mmCIF file of C-alpha atoms in Angstrom:
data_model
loop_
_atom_site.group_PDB
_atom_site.id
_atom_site.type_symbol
_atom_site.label_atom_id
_atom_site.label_comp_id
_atom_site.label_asym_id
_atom_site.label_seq_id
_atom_site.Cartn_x
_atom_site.Cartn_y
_atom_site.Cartn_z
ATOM 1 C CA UNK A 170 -21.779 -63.584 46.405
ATOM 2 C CA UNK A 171 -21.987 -60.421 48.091
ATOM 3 C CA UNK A 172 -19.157 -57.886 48.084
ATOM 4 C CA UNK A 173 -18.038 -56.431 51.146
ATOM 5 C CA UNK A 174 -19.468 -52.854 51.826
ATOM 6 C CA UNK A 175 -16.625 -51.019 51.029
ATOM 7 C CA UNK A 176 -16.025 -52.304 47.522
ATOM 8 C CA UNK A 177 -19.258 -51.870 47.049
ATOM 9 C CA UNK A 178 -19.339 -48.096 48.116
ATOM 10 C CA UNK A 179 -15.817 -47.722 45.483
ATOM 11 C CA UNK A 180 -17.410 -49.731 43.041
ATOM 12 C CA UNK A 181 -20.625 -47.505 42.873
ATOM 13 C CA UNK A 182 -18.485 -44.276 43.176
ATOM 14 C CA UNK A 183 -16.780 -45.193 40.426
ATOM 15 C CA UNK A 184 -19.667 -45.626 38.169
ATOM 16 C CA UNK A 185 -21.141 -42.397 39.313
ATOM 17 C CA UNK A 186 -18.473 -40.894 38.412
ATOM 18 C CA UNK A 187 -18.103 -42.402 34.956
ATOM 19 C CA UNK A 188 -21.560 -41.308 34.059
ATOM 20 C CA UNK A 189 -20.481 -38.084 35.097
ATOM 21 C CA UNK A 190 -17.740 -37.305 33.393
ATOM 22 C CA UNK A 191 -19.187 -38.675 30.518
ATOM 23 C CA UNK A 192 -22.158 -36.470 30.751
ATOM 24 C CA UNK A 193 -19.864 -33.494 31.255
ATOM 25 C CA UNK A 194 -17.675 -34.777 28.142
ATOM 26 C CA UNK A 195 -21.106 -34.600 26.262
ATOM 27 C CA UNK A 196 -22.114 -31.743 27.138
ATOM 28 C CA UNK A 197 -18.871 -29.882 26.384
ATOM 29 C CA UNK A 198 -18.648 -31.043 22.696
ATOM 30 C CA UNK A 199 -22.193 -30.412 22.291
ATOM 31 C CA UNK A 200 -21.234 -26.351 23.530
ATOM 32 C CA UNK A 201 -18.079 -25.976 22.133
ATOM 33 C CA UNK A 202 -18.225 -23.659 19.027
ATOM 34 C CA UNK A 203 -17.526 -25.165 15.491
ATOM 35 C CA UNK A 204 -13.940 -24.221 13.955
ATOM 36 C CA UNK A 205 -13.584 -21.395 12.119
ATOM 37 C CA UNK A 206 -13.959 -22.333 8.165
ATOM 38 C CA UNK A 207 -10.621 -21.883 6.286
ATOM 39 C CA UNK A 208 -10.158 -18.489 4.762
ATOM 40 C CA UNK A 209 -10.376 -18.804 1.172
ATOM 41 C CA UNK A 210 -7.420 -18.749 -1.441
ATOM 42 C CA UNK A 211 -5.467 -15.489 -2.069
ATOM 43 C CA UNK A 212 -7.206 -13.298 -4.560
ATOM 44 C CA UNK A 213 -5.412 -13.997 -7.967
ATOM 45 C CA UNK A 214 -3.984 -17.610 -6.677
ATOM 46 C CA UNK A 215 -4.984 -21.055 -7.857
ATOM 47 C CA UNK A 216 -6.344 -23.537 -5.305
ATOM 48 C CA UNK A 217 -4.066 -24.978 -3.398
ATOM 49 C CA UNK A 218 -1.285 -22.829 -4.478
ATOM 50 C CA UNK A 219 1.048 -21.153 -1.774
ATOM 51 C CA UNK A 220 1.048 -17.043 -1.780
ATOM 52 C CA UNK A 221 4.337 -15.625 -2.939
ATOM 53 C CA UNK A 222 7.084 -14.317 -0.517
ATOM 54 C CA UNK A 223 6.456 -11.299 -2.016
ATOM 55 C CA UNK A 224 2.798 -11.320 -1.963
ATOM 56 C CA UNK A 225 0.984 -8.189 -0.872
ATOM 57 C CA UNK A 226 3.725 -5.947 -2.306
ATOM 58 C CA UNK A 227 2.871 -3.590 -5.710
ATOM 59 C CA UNK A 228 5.626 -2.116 -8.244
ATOM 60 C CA UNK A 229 4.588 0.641 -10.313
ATOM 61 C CA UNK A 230 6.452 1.946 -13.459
ATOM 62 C CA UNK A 231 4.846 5.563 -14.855
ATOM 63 C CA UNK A 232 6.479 6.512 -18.254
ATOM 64 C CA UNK A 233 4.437 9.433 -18.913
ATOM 65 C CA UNK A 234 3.150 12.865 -17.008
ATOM 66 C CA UNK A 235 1.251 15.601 -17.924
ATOM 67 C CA UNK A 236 2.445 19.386 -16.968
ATOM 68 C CA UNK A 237 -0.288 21.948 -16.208
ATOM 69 C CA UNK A 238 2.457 24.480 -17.309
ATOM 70 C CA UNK A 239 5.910 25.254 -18.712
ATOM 71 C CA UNK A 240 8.916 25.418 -16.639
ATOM 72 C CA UNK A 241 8.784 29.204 -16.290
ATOM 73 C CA UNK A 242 11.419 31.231 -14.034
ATOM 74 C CA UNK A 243 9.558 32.193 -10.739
ATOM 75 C CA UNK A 244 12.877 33.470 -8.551
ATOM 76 C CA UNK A 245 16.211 34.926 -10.004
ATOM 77 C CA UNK A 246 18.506 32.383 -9.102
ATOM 78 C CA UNK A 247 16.840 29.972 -11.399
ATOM 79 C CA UNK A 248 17.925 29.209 -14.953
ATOM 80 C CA UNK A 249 16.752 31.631 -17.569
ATOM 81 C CA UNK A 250 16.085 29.160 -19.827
ATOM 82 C CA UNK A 251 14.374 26.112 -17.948
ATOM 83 C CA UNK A 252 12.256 23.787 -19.379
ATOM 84 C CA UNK A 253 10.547 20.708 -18.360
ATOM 85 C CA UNK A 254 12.779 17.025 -18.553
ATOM 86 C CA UNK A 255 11.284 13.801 -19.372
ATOM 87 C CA UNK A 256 10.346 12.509 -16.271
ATOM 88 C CA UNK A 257 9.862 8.863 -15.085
ATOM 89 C CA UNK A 258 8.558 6.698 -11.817
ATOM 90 C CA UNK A 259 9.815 3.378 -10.087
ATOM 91 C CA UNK A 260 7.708 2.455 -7.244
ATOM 92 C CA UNK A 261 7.653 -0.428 -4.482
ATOM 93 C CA UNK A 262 4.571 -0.554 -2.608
ATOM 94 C CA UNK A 263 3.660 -3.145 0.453
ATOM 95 C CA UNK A 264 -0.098 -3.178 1.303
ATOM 96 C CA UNK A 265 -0.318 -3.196 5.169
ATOM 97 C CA UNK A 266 -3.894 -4.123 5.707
ATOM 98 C CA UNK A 267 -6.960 -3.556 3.508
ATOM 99 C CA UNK A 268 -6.441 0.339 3.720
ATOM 100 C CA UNK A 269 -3.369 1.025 4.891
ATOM 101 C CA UNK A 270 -0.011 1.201 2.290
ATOM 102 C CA UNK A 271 3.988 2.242 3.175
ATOM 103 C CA UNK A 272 6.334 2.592 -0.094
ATOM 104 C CA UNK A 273 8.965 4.291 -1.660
ATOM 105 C CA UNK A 274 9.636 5.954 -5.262
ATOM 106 C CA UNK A 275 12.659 6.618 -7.444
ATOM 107 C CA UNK A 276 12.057 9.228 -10.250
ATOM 108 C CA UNK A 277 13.661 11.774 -11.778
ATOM 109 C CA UNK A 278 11.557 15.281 -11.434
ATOM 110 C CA UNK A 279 10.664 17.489 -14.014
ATOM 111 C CA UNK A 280 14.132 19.437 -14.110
ATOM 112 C CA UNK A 281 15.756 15.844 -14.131
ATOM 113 C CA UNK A 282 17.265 15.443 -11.006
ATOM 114 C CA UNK A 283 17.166 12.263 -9.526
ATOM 115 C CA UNK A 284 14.978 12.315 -6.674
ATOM 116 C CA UNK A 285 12.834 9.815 -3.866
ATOM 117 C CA UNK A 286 9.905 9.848 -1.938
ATOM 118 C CA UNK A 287 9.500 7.275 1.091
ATOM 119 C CA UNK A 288 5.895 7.219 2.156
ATOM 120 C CA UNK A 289 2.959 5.710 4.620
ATOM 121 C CA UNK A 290 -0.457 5.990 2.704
ATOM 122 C CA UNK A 291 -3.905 4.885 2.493
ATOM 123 C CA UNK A 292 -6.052 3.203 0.040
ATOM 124 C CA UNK A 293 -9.964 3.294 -0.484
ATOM 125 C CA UNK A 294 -12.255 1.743 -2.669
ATOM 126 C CA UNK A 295 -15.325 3.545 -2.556
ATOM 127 C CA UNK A 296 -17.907 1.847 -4.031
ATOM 128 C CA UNK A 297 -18.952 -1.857 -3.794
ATOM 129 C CA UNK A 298 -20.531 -1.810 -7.420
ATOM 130 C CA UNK A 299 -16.664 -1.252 -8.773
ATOM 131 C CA UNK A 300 -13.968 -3.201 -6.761
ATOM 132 C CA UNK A 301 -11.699 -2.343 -8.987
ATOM 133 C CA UNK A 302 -11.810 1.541 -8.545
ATOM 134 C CA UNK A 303 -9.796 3.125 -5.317
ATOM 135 C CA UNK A 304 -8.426 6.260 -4.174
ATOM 136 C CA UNK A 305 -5.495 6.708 -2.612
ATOM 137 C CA UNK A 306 -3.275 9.669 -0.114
ATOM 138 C CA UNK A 307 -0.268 9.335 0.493
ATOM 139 C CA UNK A 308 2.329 11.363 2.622
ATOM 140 C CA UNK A 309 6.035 11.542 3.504
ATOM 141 C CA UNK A 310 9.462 12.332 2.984
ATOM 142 C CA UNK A 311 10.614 13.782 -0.488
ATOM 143 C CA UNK A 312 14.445 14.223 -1.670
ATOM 144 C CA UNK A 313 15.827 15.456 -5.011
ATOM 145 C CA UNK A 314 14.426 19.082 -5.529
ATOM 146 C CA UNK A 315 17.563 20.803 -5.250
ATOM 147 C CA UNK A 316 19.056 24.047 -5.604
ATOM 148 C CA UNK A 317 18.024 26.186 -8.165
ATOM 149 C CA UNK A 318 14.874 24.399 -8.440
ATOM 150 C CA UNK A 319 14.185 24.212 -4.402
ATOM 151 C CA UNK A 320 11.283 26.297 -4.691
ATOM 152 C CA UNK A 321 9.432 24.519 -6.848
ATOM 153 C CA UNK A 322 7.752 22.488 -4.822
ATOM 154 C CA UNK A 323 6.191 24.003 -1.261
ATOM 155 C CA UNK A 324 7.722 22.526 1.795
ATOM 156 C CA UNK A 325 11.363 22.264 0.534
ATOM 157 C CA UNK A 326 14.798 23.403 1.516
ATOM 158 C CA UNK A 327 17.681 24.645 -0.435
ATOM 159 C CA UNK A 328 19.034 21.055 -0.174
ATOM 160 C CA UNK A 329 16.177 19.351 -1.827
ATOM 161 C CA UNK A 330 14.412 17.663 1.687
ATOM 162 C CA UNK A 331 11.005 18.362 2.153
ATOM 163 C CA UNK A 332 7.609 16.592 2.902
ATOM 164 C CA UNK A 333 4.824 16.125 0.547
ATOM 165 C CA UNK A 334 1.604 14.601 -0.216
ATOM 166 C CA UNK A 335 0.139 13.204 -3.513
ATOM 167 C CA UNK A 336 -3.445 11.629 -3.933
ATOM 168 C CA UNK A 337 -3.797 9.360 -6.855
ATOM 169 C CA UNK A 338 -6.992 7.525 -8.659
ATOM 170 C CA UNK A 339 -6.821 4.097 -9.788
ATOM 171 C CA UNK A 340 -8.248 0.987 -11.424
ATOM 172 C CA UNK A 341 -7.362 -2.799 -10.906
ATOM 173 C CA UNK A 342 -8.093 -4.464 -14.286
ATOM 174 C CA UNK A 343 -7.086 -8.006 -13.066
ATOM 175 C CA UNK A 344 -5.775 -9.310 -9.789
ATOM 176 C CA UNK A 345 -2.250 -8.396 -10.690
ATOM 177 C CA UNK A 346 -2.247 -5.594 -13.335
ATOM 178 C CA UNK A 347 -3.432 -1.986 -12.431
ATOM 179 C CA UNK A 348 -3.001 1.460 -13.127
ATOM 180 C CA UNK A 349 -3.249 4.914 -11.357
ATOM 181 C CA UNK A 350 -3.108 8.952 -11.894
ATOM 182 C CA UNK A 351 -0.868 10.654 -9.372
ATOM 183 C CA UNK A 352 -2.103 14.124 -8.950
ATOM 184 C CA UNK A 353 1.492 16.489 -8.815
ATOM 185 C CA UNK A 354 -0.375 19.307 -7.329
ATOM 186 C CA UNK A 355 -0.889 22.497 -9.684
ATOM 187 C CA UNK A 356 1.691 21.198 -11.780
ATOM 188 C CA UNK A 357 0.774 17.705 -13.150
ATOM 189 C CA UNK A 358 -0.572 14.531 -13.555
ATOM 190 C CA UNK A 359 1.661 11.373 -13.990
ATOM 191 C CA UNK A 360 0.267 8.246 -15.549
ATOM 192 C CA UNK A 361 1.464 4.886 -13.731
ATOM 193 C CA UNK A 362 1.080 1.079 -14.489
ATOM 194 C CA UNK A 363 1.068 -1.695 -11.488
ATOM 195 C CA UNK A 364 1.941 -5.096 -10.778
ATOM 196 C CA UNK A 365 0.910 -6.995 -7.726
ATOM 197 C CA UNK A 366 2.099 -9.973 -6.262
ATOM 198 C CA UNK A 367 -0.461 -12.337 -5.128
#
């Protein structure tokens, strides 16, 4: 039985355009680019295991420092007899990006006055052989070095505000435990211990 021309000319269309589409379908999958694999687990995480809210943020304690120096009187509205207090360090630190840090400290300074530092920073690890090792800068705001002892840091006013920047050394042991060397200038070194959260 023949069909009448026009159903013929749709039903040919049709298939034309079936092969075509399916052609075009083909041809599309074949170019389309494969997904990207998933990223890997969180350093320090088992499989499977979801990272912390906290993850990506470092808390150091440092018990210790080292003074280059006494506590000598250097003006003559200091103290006559000044000497050096314990001093200790709470930090919170959030890692922005693989170089880029933004923290702040709590300590009391080496006259023991409680003090803070708030501070952007960056972090390098210079040598692919030891991924553990990195340096680090930081800069920022510093509070606490008050009157008598104002002077005893550079960049400081009478009422203990002032800006500052301290590189520090360090080593990651594991994925979570660390430790670093704050350099205090000329006048010390403190000693710090790290936790991350993974």
């Amino acid at each position: 039985m023949r069909l009448p021309l026009t159903t013929a000319f749709l039903t040919g269309l049709g298939s034309l355009l079936f092969s075509l589409g399916a052609h075009a379908q083909s041809t599309s999958l074949a170019a389309a680019p494969e997904p990207a694999p998933a990223q890997g687990p969180v350093q320090g995480l088992a499989p499977g295991e979801p990272p912390s809210a906290l993850s990506g943020w470092m808390f150091g304690y440092a018990p210790f420092d080292w003074h280059f120096s006494d506590a000598k009187k250097e003006h003559d509205f200091e103290p006559d007899e000044q000497k050096h207090a314990y001093v200790w360090l709470l930090q919170a630190e959030k890692q922005l990006d693989d170089r880029h840090v933004a923290g702040f400290a709590y300590f009391r300074n080496s006259f023991g006055q409680p003090s803070q530092y708030a501070y952007y920073g960056w972090r390098f690890r210079p040598f692919d052989s030891m991924p553990g090792l990195f340096v680090k800068l930081t800069g920022g705001v510093i509070h606490g070095y008050k009157y008598p002892y104002n002077k005893k840091i550079p960049f400081n006013n009478r009422h203990g505000w002032g800006i500052t920047a301290i590189p520090a050394l360090g080593y990651d042991f594991t994925p979570n435990w660390g430790g670093q060397i704050n350099v205090l200038g000329n006048a010390g070194l403190m000693f710090q211990i790290n936790y991350t959260v993974r």
